[in-house]
PDB file of C-alpha atoms in Angstrom:
ATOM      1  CA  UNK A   1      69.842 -46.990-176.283  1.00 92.00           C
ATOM      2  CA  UNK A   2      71.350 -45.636-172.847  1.00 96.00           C
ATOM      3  CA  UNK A   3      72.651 -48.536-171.201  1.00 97.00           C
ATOM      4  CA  UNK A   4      74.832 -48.425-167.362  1.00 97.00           C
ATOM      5  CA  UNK A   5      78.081 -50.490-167.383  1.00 95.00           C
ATOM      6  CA  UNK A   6      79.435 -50.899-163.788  1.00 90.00           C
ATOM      7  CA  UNK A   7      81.740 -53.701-163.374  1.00 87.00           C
ATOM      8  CA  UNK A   8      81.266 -56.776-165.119  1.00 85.00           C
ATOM      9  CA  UNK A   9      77.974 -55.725-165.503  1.00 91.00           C
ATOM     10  CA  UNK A  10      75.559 -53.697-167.457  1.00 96.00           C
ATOM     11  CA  UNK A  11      72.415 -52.452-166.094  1.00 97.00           C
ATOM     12  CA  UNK A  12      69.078 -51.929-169.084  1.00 98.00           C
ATOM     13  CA  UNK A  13      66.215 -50.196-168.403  1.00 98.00           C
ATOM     14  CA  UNK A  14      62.737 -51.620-170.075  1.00 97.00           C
ATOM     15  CA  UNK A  15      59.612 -49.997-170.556  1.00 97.00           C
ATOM     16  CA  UNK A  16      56.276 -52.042-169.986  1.00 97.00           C
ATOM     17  CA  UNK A  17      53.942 -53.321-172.852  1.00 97.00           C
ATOM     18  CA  UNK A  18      51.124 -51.740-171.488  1.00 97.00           C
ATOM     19  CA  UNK A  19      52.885 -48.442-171.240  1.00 95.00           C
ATOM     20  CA  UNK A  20      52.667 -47.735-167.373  1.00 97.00           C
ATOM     21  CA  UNK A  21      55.127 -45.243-166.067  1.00 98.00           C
ATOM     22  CA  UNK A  22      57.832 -47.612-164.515  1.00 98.00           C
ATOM     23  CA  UNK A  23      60.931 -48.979-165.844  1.00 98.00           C
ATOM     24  CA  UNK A  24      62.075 -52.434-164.886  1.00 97.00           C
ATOM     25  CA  UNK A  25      65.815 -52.168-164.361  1.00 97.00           C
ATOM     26  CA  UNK A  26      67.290 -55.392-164.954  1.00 95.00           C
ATOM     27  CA  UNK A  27      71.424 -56.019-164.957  1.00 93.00           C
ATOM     28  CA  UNK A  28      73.079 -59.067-166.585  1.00 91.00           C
ATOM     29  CA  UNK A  29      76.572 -60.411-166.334  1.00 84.00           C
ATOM     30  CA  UNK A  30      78.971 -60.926-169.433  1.00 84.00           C
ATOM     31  CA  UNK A  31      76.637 -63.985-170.108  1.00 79.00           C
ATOM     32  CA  UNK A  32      73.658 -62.257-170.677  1.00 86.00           C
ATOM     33  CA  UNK A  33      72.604 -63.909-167.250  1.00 77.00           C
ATOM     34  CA  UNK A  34      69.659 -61.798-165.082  1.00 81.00           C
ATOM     35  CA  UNK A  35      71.685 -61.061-161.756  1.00 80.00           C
ATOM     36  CA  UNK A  36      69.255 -58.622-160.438  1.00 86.00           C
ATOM     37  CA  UNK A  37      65.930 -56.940-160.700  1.00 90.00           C
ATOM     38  CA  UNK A  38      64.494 -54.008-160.370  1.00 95.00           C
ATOM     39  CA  UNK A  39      60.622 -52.225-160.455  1.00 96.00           C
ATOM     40  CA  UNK A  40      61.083 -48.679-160.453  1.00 97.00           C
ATOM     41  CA  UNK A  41      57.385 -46.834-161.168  1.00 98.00           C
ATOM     42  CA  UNK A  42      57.995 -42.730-162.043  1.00 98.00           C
ATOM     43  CA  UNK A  43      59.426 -43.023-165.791  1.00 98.00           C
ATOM     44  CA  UNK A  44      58.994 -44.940-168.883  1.00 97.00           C
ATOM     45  CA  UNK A  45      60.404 -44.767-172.111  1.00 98.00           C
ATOM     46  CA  UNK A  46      64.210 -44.460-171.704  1.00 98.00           C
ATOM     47  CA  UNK A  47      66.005 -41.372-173.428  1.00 98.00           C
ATOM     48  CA  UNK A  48      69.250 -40.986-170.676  1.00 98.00           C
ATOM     49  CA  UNK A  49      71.072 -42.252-167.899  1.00 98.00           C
ATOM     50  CA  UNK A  50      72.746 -39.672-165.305  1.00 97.00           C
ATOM     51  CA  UNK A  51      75.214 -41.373-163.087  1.00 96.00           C
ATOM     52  CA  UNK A  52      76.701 -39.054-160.086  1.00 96.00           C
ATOM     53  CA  UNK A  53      79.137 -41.155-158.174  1.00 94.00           C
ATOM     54  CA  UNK A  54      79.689 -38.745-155.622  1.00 96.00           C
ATOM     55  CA  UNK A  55      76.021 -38.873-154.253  1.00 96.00           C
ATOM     56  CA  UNK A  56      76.022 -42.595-154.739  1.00 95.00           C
ATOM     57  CA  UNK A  57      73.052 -42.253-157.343  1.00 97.00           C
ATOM     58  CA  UNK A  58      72.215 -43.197-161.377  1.00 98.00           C
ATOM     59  CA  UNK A  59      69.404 -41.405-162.485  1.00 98.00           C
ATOM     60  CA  UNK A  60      67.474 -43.291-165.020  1.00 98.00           C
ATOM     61  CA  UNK A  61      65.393 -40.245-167.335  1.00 98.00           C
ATOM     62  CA  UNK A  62      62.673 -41.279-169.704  1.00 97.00           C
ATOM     63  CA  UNK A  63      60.093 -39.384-171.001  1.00 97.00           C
ATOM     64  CA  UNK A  64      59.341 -35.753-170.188  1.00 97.00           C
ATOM     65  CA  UNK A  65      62.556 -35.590-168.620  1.00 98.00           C
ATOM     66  CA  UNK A  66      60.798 -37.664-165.968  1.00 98.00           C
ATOM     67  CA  UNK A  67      63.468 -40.016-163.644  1.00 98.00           C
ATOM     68  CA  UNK A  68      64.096 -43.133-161.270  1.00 98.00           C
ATOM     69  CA  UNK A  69      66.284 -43.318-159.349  1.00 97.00           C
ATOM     70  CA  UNK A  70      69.202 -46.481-158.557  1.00 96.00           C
ATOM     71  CA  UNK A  71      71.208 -46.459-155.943  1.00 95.00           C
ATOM     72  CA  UNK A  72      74.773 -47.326-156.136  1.00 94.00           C
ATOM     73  CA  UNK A  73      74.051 -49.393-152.626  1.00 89.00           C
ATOM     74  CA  UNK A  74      71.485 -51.228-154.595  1.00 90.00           C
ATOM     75  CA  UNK A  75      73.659 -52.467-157.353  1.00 92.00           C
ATOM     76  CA  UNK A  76      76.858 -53.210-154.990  1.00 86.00           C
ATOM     77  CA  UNK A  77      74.274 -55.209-153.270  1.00 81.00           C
ATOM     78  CA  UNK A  78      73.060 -57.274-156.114  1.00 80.00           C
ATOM     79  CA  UNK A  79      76.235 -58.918-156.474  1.00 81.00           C
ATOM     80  CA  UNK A  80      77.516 -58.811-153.196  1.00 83.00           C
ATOM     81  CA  UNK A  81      77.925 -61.656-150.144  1.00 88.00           C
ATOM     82  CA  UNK A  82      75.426 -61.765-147.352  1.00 86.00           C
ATOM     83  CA  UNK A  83      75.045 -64.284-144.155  1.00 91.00           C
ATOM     84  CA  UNK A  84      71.112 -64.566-144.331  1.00 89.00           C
ATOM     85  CA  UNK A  85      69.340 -66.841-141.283  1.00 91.00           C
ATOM     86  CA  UNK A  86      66.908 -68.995-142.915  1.00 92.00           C
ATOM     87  CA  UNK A  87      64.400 -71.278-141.655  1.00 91.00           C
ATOM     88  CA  UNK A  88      65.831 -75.333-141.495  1.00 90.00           C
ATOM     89  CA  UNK A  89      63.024 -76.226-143.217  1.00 90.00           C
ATOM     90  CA  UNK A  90      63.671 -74.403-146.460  1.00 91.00           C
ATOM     91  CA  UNK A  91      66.915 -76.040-146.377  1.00 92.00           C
ATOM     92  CA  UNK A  92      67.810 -78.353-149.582  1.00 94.00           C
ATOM     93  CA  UNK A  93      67.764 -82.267-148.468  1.00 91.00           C
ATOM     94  CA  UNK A  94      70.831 -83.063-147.294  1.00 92.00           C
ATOM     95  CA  UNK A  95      72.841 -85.078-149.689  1.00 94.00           C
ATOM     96  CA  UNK A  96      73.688 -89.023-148.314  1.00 95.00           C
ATOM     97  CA  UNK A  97      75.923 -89.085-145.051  1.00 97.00           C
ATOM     98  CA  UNK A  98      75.473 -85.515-144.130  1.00 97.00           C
ATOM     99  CA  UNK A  99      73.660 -83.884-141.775  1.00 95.00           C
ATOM    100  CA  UNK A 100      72.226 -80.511-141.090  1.00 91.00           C
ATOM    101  CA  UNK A 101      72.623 -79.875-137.283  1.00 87.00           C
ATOM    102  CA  UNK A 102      71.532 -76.627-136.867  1.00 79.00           C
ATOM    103  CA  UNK A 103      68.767 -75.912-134.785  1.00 79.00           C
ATOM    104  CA  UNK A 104      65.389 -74.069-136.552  1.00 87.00           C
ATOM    105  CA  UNK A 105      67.414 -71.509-138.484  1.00 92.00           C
ATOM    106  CA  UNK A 106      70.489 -71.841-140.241  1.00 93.00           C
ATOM    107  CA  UNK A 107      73.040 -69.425-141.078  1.00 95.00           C
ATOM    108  CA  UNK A 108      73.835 -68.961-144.914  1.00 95.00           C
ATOM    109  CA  UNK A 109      75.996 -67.297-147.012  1.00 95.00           C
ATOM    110  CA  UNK A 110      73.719 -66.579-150.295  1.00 92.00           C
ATOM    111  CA  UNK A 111      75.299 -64.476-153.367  1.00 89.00           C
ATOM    112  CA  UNK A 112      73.306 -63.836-156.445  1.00 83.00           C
ATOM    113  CA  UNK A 113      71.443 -66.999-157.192  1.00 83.00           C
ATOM    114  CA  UNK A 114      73.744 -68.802-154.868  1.00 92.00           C
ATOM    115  CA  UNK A 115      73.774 -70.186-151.422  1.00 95.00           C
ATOM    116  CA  UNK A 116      76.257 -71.622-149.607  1.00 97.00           C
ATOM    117  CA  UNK A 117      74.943 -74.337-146.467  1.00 97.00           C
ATOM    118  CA  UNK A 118      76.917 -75.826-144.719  1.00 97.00           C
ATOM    119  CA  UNK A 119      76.523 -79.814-143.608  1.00 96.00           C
ATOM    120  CA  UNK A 120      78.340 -82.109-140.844  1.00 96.00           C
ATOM    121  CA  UNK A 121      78.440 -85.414-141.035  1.00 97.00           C
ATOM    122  CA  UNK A 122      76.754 -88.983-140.159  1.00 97.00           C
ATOM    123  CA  UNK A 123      80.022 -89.976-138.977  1.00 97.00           C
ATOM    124  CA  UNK A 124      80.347 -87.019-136.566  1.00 95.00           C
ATOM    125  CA  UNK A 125      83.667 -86.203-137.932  1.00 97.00           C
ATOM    126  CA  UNK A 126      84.866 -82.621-137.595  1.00 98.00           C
ATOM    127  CA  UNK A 127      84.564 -81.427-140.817  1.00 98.00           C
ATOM    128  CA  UNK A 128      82.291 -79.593-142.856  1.00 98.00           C
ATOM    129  CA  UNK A 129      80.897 -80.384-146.515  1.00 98.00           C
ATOM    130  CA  UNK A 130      80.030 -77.060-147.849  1.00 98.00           C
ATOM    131  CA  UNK A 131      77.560 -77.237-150.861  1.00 97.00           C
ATOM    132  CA  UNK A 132      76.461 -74.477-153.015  1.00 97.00           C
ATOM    133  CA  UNK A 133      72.972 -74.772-154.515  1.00 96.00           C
ATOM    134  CA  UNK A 134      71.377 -72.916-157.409  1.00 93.00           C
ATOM    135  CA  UNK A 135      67.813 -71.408-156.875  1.00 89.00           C
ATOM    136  CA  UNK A 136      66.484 -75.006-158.151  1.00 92.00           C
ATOM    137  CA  UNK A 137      68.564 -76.618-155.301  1.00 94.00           C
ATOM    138  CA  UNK A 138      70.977 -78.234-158.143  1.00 94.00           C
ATOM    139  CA  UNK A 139      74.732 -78.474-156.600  1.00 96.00           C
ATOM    140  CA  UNK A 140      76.836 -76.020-158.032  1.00 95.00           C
ATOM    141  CA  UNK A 141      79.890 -77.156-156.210  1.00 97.00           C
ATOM    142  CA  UNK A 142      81.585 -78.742-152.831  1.00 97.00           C
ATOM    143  CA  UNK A 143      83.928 -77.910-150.744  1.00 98.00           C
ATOM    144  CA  UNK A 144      85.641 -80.617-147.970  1.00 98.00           C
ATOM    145  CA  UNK A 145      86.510 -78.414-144.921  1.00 98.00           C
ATOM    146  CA  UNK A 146      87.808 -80.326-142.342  1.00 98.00           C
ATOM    147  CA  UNK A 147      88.595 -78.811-138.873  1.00 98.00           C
ATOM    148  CA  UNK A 148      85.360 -77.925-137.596  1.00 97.00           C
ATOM    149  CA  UNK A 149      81.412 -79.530-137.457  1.00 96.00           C
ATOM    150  CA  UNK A 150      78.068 -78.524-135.990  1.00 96.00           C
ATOM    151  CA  UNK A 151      77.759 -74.692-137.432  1.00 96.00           C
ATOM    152  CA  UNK A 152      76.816 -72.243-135.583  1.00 95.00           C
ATOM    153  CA  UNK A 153      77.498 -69.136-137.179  1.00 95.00           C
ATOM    154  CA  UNK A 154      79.281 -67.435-140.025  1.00 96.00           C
ATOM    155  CA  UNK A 155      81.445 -64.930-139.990  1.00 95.00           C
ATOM    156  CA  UNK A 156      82.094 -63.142-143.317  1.00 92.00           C
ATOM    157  CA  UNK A 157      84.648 -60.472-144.493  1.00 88.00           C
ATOM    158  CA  UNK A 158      83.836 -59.099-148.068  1.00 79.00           C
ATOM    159  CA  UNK A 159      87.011 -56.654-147.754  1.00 77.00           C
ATOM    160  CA  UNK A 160      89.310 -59.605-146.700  1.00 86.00           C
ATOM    161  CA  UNK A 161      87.412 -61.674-149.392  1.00 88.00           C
ATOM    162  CA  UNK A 162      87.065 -64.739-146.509  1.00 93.00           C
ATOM    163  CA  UNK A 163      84.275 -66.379-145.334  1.00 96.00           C
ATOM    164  CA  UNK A 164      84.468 -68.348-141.998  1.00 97.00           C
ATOM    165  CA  UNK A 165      82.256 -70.920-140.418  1.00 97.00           C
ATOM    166  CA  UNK A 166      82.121 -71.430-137.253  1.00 97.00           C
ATOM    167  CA  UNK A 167      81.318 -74.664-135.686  1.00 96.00           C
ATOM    168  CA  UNK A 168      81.189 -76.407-132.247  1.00 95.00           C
ATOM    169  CA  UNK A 169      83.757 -74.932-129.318  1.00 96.00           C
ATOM    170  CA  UNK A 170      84.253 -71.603-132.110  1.00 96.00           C
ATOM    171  CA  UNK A 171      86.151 -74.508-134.171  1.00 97.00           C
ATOM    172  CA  UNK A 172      86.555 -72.378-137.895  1.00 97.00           C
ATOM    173  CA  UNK A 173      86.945 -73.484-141.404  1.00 98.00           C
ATOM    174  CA  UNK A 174      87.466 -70.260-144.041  1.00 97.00           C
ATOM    175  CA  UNK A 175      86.534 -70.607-147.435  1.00 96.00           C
ATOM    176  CA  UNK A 176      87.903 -67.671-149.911  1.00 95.00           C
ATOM    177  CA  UNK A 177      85.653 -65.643-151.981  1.00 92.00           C
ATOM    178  CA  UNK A 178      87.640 -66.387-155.121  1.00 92.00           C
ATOM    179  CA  UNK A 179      86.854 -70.047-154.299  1.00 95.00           C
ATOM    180  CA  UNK A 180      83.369 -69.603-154.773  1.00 94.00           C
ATOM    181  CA  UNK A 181      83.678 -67.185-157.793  1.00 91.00           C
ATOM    182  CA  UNK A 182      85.621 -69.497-159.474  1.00 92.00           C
ATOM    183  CA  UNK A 183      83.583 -72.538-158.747  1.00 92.00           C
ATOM    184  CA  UNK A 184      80.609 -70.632-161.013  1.00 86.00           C
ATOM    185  CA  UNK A 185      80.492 -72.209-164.383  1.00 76.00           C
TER     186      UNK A 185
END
């Protein structure tokens, strides 16, 4: 069976039970851990797998020569870091003597089934507690940032590998990329 390795990763392409035309592309980590999904109608039954780096595509060819196509965009995104502004609301409850002080949406760094929020404290001290949460809202890890409170934006650099937040008065705290990767179990 034609199978994509990029990275870490490796990218399979399933056919459906009830024999529609569509693959479902889905690629795991070294786990065997879903990172990313997707439905791709056009082809079923998987019999190759054209990649062609220098249009940025992998061609996924199943039956009757017919193909979907995958962008290489699409898979760098998967995995990669994004500031997303979502609603306070959907926010996970903030754990005892933290705050969330940001007003109805709140900038937050997400990656995979990550996200990163970022709290301030009861005790108004400047400093940040910056929790990541699984998709069930279980803590994944902390980090104690002191040297800046009330966020306001975030600033990130996937090149650099640093991700900033930026508090009250443009007051920063950076967390590194590596930090976060390495806090994954």
């Amino acid at each position: 069976v034609p199978v994509l390795t990029w990275k870490d990763y490796s990218i399979w392409a399933y056919s459906f039970i009830d024999n529609r035309i569509a693959f479902q592309l889905i690629m795991f980590d070294t786990d065997q851990n879903i990172v990313a999904q997707w439905y791709k109608p056009g082809a079923r039954y998987l019999e190759d797998i054209s990649l062609d780096n220098a249009a940025g595509i992998v061609e996924f060819i199943g039956q009757s020569q017919r193909k979907v196509t995958l962008t290489l965009e699409e898979i760098e995104n998967a995995v990669a870091f994004h500031v997303q502004m979502i609603d306070k609301t959907n926010a996970p409850a903030s754990p005892d003597g933290l705050k969330m002080t940001a007003p109805s949406v709140v900038p937050v760094l997400t990656w995979k089934d990550y996200s990163i929020w970022a709290y301030s404290f009861i005790d108004n001290r400047i400093a940040f507690q910056l929790i990541m949460f699984d998709t069930d809202q279980n803590i994944v890890a902390q980090w104690y940032k002191p040297g800046a409170r009330y966020l306001e934006d975030i600033s990130l650099d996937n090149a650099a590998g640093i991700v900033e937040f930026i508090g009250q008065s443009q007051r920063k705290v950076t967390l590194t990329l590596e930090e976060i990767e390495n806090a994954v179990p």
